[in-house]
Coordinates of C-alpha atoms in Angstrom, one line a residue:
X1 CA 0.0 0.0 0.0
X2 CA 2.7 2.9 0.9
X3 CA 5.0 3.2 -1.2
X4 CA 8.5 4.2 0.0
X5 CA 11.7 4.9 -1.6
X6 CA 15.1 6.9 -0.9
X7 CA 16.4 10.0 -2.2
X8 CA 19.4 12.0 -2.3
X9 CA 19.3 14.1 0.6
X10 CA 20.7 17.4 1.6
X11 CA 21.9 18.0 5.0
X12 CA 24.4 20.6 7.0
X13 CA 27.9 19.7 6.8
X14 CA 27.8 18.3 10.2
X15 CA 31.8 19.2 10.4
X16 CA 31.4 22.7 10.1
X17 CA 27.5 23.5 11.3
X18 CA 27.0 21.2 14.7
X19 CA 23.6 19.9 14.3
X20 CA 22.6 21.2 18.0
X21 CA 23.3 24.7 16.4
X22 CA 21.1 25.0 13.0
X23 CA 18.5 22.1 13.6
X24 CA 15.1 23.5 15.9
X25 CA 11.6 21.8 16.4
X26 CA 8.7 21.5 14.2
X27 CA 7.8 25.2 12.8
X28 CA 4.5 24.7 14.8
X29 CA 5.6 24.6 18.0
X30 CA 8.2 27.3 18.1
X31 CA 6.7 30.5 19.4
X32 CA 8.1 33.9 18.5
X33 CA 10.3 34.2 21.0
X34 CA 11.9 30.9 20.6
X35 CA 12.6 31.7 17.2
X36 CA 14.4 34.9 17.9
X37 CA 16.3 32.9 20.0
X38 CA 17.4 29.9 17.4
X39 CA 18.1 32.8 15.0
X40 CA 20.4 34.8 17.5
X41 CA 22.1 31.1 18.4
X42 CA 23.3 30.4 14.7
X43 CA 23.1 32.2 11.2
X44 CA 22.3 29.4 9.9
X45 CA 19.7 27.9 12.0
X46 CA 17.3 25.9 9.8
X47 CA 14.1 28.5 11.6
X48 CA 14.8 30.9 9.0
X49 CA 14.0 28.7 6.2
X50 CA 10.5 27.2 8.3
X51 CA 9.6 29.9 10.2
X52 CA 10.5 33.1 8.6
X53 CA 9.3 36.4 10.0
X54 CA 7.3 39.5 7.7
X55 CA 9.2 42.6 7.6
X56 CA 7.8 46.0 6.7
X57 CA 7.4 46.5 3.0
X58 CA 6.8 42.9 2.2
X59 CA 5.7 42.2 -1.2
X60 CA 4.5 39.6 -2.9
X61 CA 7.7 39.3 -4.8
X62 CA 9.7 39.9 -2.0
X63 CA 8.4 38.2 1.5
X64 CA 9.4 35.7 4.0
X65 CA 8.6 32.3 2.0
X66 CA 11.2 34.0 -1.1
X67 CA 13.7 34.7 1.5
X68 CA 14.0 31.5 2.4
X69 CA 14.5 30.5 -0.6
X70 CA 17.2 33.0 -0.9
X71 CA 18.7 31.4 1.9
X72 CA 18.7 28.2 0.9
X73 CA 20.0 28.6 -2.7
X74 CA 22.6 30.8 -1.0
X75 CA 23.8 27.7 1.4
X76 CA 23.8 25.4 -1.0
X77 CA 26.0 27.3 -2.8
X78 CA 28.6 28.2 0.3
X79 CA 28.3 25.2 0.7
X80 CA 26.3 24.6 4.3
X81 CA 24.1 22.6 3.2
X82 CA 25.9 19.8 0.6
X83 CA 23.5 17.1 -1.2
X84 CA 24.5 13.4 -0.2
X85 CA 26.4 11.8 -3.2
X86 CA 23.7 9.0 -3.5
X87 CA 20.0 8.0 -2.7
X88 CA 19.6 6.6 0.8
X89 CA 17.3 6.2 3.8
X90 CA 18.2 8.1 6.7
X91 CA 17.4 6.3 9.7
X92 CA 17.2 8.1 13.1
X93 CA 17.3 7.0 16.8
X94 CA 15.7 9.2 19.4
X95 CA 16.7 8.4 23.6
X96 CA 15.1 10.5 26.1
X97 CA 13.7 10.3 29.4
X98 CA 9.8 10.7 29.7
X99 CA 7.6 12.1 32.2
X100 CA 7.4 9.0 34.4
X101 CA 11.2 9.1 34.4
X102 CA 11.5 6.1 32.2
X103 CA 14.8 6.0 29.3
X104 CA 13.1 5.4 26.1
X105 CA 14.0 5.1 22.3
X106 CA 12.8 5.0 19.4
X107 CA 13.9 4.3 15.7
X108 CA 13.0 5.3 12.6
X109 CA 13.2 6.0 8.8
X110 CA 13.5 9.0 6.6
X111 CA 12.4 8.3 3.1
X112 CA 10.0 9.6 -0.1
X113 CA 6.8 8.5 0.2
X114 CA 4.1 9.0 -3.1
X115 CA 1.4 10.9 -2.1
X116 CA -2.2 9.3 -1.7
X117 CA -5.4 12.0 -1.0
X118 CA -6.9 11.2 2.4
X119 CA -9.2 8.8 1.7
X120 CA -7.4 5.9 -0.6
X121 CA -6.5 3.7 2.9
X122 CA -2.5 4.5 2.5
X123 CA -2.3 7.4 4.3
X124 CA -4.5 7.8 7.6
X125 CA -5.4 11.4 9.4
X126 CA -6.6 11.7 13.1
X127 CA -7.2 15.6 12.8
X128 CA -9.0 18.1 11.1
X129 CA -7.0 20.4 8.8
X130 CA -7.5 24.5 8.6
X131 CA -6.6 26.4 6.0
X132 CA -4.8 29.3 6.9
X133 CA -1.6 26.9 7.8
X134 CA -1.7 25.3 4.9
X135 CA -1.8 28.4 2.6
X136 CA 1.2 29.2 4.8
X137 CA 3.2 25.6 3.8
X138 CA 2.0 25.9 0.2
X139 CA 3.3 29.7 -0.3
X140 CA 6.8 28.0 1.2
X141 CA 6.4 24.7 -0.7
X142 CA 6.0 26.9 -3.8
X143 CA 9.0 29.8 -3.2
X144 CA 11.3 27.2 -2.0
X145 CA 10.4 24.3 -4.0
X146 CA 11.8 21.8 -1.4
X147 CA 10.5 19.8 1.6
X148 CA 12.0 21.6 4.7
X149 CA 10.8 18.9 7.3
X150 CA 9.1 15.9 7.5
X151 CA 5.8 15.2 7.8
X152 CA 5.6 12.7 10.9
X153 CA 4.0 9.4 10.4
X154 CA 2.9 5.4 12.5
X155 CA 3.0 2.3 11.1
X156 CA 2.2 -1.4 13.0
X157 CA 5.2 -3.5 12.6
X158 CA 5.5 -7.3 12.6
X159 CA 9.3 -7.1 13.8
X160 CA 10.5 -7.2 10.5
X161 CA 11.2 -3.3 10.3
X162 CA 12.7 -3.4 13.7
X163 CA 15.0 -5.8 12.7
X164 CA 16.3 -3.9 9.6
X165 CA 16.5 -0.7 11.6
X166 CA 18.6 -2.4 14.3
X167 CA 21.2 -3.7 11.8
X168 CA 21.7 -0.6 10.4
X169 CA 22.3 1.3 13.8
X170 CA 25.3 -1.0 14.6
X171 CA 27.3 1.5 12.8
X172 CA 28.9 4.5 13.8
X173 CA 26.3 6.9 13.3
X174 CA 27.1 10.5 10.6
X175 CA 26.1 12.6 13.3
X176 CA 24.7 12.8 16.8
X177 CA 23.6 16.0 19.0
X178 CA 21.2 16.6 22.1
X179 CA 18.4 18.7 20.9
X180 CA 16.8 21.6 23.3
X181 CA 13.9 19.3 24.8
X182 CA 17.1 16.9 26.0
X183 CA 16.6 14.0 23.5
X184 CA 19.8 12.4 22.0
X185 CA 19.1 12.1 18.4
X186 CA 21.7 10.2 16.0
X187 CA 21.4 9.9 12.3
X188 CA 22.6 7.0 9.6
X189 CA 22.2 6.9 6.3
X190 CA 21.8 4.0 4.1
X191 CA 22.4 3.7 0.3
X192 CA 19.3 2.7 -1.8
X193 CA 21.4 -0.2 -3.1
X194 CA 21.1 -2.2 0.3
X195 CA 17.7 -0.7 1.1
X196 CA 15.2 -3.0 -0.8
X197 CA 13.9 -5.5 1.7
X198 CA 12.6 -2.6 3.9
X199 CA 11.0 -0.7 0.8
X200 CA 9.1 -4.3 0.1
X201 CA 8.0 -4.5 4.3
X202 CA 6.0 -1.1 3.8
X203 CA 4.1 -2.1 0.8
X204 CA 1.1 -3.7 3.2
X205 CA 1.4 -0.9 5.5
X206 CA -0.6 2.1 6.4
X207 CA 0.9 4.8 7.7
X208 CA -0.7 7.2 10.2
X209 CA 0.1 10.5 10.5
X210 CA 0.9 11.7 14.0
X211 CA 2.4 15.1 13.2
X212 CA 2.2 17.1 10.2
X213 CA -1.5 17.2 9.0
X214 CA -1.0 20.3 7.2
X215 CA 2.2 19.7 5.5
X216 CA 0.6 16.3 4.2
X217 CA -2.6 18.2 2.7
X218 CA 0.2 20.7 1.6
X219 CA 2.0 17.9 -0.3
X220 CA -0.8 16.9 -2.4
X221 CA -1.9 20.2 -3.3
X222 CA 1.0 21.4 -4.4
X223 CA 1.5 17.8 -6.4
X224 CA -1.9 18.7 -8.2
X225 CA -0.9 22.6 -9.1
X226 CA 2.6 21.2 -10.8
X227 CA 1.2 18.1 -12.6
X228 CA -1.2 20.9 -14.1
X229 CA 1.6 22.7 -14.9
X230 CA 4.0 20.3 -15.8
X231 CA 2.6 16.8 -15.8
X232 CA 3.3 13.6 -13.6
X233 CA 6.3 11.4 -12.6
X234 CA 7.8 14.8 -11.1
X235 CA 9.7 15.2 -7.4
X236 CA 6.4 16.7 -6.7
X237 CA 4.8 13.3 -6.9
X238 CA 6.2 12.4 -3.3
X239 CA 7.2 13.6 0.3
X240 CA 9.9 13.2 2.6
X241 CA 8.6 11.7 5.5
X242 CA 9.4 10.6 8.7
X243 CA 8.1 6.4 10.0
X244 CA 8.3 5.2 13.2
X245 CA 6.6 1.9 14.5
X246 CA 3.5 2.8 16.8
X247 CA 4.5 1.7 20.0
X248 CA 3.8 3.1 23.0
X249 CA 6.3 1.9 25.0
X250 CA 8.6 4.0 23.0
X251 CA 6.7 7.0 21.4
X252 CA 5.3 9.7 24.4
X253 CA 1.9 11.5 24.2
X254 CA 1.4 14.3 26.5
X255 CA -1.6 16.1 27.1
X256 CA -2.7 19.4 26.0
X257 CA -4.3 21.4 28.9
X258 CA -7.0 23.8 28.5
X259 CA -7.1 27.4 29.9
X260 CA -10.1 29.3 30.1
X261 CA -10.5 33.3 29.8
X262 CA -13.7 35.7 29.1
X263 CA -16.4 33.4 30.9
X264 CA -18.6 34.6 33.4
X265 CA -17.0 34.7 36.3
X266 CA -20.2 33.4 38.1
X267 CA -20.2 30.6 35.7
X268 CA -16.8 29.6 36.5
X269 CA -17.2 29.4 39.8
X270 CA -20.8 27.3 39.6
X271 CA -19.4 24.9 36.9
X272 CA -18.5 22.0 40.3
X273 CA -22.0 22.3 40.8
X274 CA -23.5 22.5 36.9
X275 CA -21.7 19.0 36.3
X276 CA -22.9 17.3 39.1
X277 CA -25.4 15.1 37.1
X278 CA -23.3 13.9 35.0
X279 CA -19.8 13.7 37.0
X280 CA -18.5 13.3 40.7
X281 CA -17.0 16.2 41.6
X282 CA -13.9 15.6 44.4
X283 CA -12.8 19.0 46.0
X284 CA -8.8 18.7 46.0
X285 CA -6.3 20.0 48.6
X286 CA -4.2 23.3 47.3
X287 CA -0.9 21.2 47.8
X288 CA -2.2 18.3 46.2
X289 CA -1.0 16.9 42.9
X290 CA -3.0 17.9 40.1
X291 CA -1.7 15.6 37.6
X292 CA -1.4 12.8 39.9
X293 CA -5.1 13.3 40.7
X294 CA -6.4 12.1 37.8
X295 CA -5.4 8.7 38.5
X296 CA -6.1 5.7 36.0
X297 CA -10.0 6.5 35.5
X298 CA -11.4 7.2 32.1
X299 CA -12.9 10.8 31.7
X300 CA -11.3 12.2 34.8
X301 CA -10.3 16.3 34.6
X302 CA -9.0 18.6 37.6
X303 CA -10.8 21.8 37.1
X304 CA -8.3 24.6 39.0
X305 CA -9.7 28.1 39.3
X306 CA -8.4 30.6 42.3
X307 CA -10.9 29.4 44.4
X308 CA -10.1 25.8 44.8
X309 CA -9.4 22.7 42.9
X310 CA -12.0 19.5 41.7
X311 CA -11.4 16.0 40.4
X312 CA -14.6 15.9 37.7
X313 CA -14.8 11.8 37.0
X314 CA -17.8 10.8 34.6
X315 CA -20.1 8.8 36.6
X316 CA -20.0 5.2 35.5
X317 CA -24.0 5.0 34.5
X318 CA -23.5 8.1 32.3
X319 CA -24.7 6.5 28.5
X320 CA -21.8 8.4 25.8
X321 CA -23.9 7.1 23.3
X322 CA -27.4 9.7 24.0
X323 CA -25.6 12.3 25.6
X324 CA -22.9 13.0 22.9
X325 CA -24.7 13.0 19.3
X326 CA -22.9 13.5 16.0
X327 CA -19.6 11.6 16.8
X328 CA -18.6 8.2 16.2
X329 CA -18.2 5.5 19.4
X330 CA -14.3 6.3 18.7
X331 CA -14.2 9.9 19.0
X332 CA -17.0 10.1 21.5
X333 CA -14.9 8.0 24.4
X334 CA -11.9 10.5 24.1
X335 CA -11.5 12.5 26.8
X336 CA -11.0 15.8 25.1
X337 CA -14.2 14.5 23.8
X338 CA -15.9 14.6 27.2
X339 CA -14.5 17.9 28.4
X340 CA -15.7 19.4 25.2
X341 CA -19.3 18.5 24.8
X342 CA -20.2 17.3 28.7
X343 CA -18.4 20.8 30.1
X344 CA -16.9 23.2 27.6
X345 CA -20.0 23.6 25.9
X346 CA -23.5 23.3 28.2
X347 CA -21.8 24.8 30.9
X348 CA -19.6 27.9 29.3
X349 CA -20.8 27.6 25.8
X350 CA -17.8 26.9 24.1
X351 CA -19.2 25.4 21.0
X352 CA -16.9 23.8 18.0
X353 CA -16.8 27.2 16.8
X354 CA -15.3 29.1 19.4
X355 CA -12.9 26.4 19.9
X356 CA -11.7 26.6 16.3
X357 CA -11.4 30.9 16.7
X358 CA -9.7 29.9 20.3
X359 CA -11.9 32.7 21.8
X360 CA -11.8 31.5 24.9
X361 CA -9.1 28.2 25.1
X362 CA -5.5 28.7 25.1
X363 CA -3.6 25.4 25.3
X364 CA -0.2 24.6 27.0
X365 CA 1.3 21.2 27.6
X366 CA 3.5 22.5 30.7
X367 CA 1.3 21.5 34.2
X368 CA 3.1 24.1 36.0
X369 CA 2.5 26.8 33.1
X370 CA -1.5 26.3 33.4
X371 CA -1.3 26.1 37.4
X372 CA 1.0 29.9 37.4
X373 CA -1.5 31.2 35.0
X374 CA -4.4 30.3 36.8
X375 CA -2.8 31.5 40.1
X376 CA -1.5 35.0 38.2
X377 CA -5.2 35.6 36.8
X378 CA -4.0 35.9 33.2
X379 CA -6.7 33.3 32.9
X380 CA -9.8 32.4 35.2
X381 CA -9.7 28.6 35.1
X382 CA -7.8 25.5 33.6
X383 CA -8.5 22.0 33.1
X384 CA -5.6 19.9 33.4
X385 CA -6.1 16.3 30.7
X386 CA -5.1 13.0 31.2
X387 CA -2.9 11.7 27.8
X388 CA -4.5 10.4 24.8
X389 CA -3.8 6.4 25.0
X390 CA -1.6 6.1 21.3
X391 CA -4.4 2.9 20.5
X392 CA -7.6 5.7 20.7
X393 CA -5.5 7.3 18.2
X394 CA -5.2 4.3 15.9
X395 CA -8.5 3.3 16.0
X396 CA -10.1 7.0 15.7
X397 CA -8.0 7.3 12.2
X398 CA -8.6 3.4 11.4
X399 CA -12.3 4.2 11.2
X400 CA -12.3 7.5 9.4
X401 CA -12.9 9.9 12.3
X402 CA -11.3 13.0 13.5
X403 CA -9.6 13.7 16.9
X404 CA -11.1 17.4 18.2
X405 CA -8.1 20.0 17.6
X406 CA -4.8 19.3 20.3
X407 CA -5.9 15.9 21.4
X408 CA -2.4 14.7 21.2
X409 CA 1.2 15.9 21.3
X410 CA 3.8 13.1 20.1
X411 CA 6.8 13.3 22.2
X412 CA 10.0 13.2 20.9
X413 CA 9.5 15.8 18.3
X414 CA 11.4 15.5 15.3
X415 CA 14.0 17.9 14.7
X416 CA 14.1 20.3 11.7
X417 CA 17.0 20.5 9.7
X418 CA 18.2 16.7 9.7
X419 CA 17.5 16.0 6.1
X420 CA 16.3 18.7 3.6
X421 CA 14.9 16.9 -0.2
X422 CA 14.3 19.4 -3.2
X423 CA 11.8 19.1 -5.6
X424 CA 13.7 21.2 -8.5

């Protein structure tokens, strides 16, 4: 079903341009700040090709997406960024410690993949795409006319990738670095020549895309625009991507908390009260562990305002089924789910809409982040999320359905700058 291959890569002249220098997360979760910062660490960090900033006078011949561009034809020619001398995967190991202190790794395969629309069975979503992003990725897809970063994908192995993957980590790896999150990536690269067996294992895969919605959607629009133009059996035709095996004991997901501003303030502080048909409501102690209160039950939230904290746990006689309508059994047993439709939205009317504008939901991943802004009354309440389990997310793409917007964040990111593959 997927079909992989490799490609000539280009990538920093590791030598010259320390990977822990120029590489940076995923373009999407680098705020503004953050990216002043990865500029001021390296002139050539890989966030001014990704996440370039508007100046004043910006035109449409003249703008962020052509500046990269600029950049990147200008290290290719000083000769930064070199291209590899032939075709390979790139295989990369990721160790890092997780939130319950465990050492974990994972392993996986940079590669080409031809594009398949949503919808064929080779290429699976979880979430909803919007369009303002990916009019963002198609203006840089277009200037550049390269893929900067990978699009992140799952697949369900029968060992037989983790075997290949294994043999071809006994050697030295071309380059190894700690990234800023703390997670010790090292890189290998293997020529197409000695590649076929695992480019045969992936033809009865799916693939599932964990991070990188947009840049997917991106992909095959872009593909569509230059086979009008130009016809098919182009670069454009595929897209580097990233493929790791969908295991849990080696991939993270962390949940995304919710913060609430512009409610009510009398409704924020009778929401304990509201829910109390459909949820037992356990008043916490103000030293007590928030996360840790969640515990191992299904649809169990802490609610923190000033005031106090709750444990909200959905009673065990509550029927999903009649009291969330519209979603499939998948999607309605999530917990982001339940918060949504049982609390965000009959008690502070936070419809789908709302959420979509973020008029009143800000998200943040950092416990201590949502507890200091809840304390500081930069916002009036926040409700801290138990993690998506990585099989809800499998079987909520497996059937066609759509996670609600940050349902998951895949932990260890993958860095930008590893590979680059042009398209011209």
């Amino acid at each position: 079903m997927a079909e992989i291959h490799p490609f000539t890569g280009v990538r920093y002249d590791e030598k010259r341009f320390p990977l822990d220098q120029v590489t940076a997360p995923p373009y999407d979760v680098i705020s503004p700040s953050e990216r002043d910062a990865f500029e001021v660490k390296h002139p050539n960090n890989v966030v001014r090709l990704i996440l370039g900033k508007e100046a004043p006078g910006d035109t449409e011949r003249e703008n962020k997406y052509t500046r990269a561009r600029g950049s990147l034809d200008a290290w290719m020619r000083e000769k930064v960024l070199v291209r590899d001398a032939v075709p390979s995967y790139y295989i990369l190991s990721q160790e890092y410690t997780s939130k319950d202190g465990r050492r974990r790794r994972t392993l996986g395969i940079i590669a080409e993949l031809t594009l398949s629309p949503f919808g064929h069975g080779v290429v699976l979503p979880h979430e909803k795409t919007l369009s303002k992003p990916k009019e963002d990725r198609l203006k840089l897809f277009t200037a550049t006319g390269a893929n900067l970063s990978q699009v992140f994908m799952l697949y369900r192995d029968d060992g037989a990738v983790r075997i290949y993957l294994e043999a071809a980590v006994s050697r030295p790896p071309l380059a190894s670095f700690t990234d800023t999150a703390g997670v010790v990536n090292q890189l290998w690269a293997v020529p197409a020549e000695s590649a076929d067996a695992v480019s045969s294992a992936f033809r009865d895969k799916k693939l599932y895309i964990a991070d990188g919605h947009h840049r997917y959607e991106t992909a095959v629009q872009y593909r569509d625009a230059q086979r009008a133009l130009h016809g098919p059996n182009g670069a454009y035709d595929r897209v580097m991507i990233y493929m790791t095996e969908a295991d849990d004991t080696a991939l993270s997901i962390y949940p995304t908390h919710r913060m609430v501003s512009g409610i009510p303030a009398h409704a924020v502080s009778a929401l304990p009260k509201a829910v109390g048909p459909l949820f037992t409501v356990t008043p916490l102690a103000r030293d007590a562990s928030h996360t840790s209160a969640l515990g191992q039950e299904r649809h169990s939230f802490v609610y923190v305002t000033r005031e106090g904290a709750f444990r909200l746990t959905l009673k065990p006689n509550v029927d999903l089924g009649s009291e969330i309508s519209g979603a499939s059994p998948e999607v309605r047993s999530l917990d982001v789910t339940v918060l949504h439709r049982l609390i965000l939205e009959p008690v502070f009317g936070i419809n789908a809409e709302r959420l979509s504008e973020q008029t009143n939901i800000t998200y943040t991943r950092d416990d201590d982040e949502a507890l200091s802004a809840v304390a500081s009354g930069s916002v009036q309440a926040a409700f801290m999320l138990p993690a998506t389990p990585l099989a809800s997310v499998l079987a909520v793409a497996d059937e066609g359905s759509f996670m609600p917007q940050k349902s998951t964040y895949f932990f260890p990111k993958l860095p930008s700058g590893l590979v680059f593959r042009l398209m011209r």
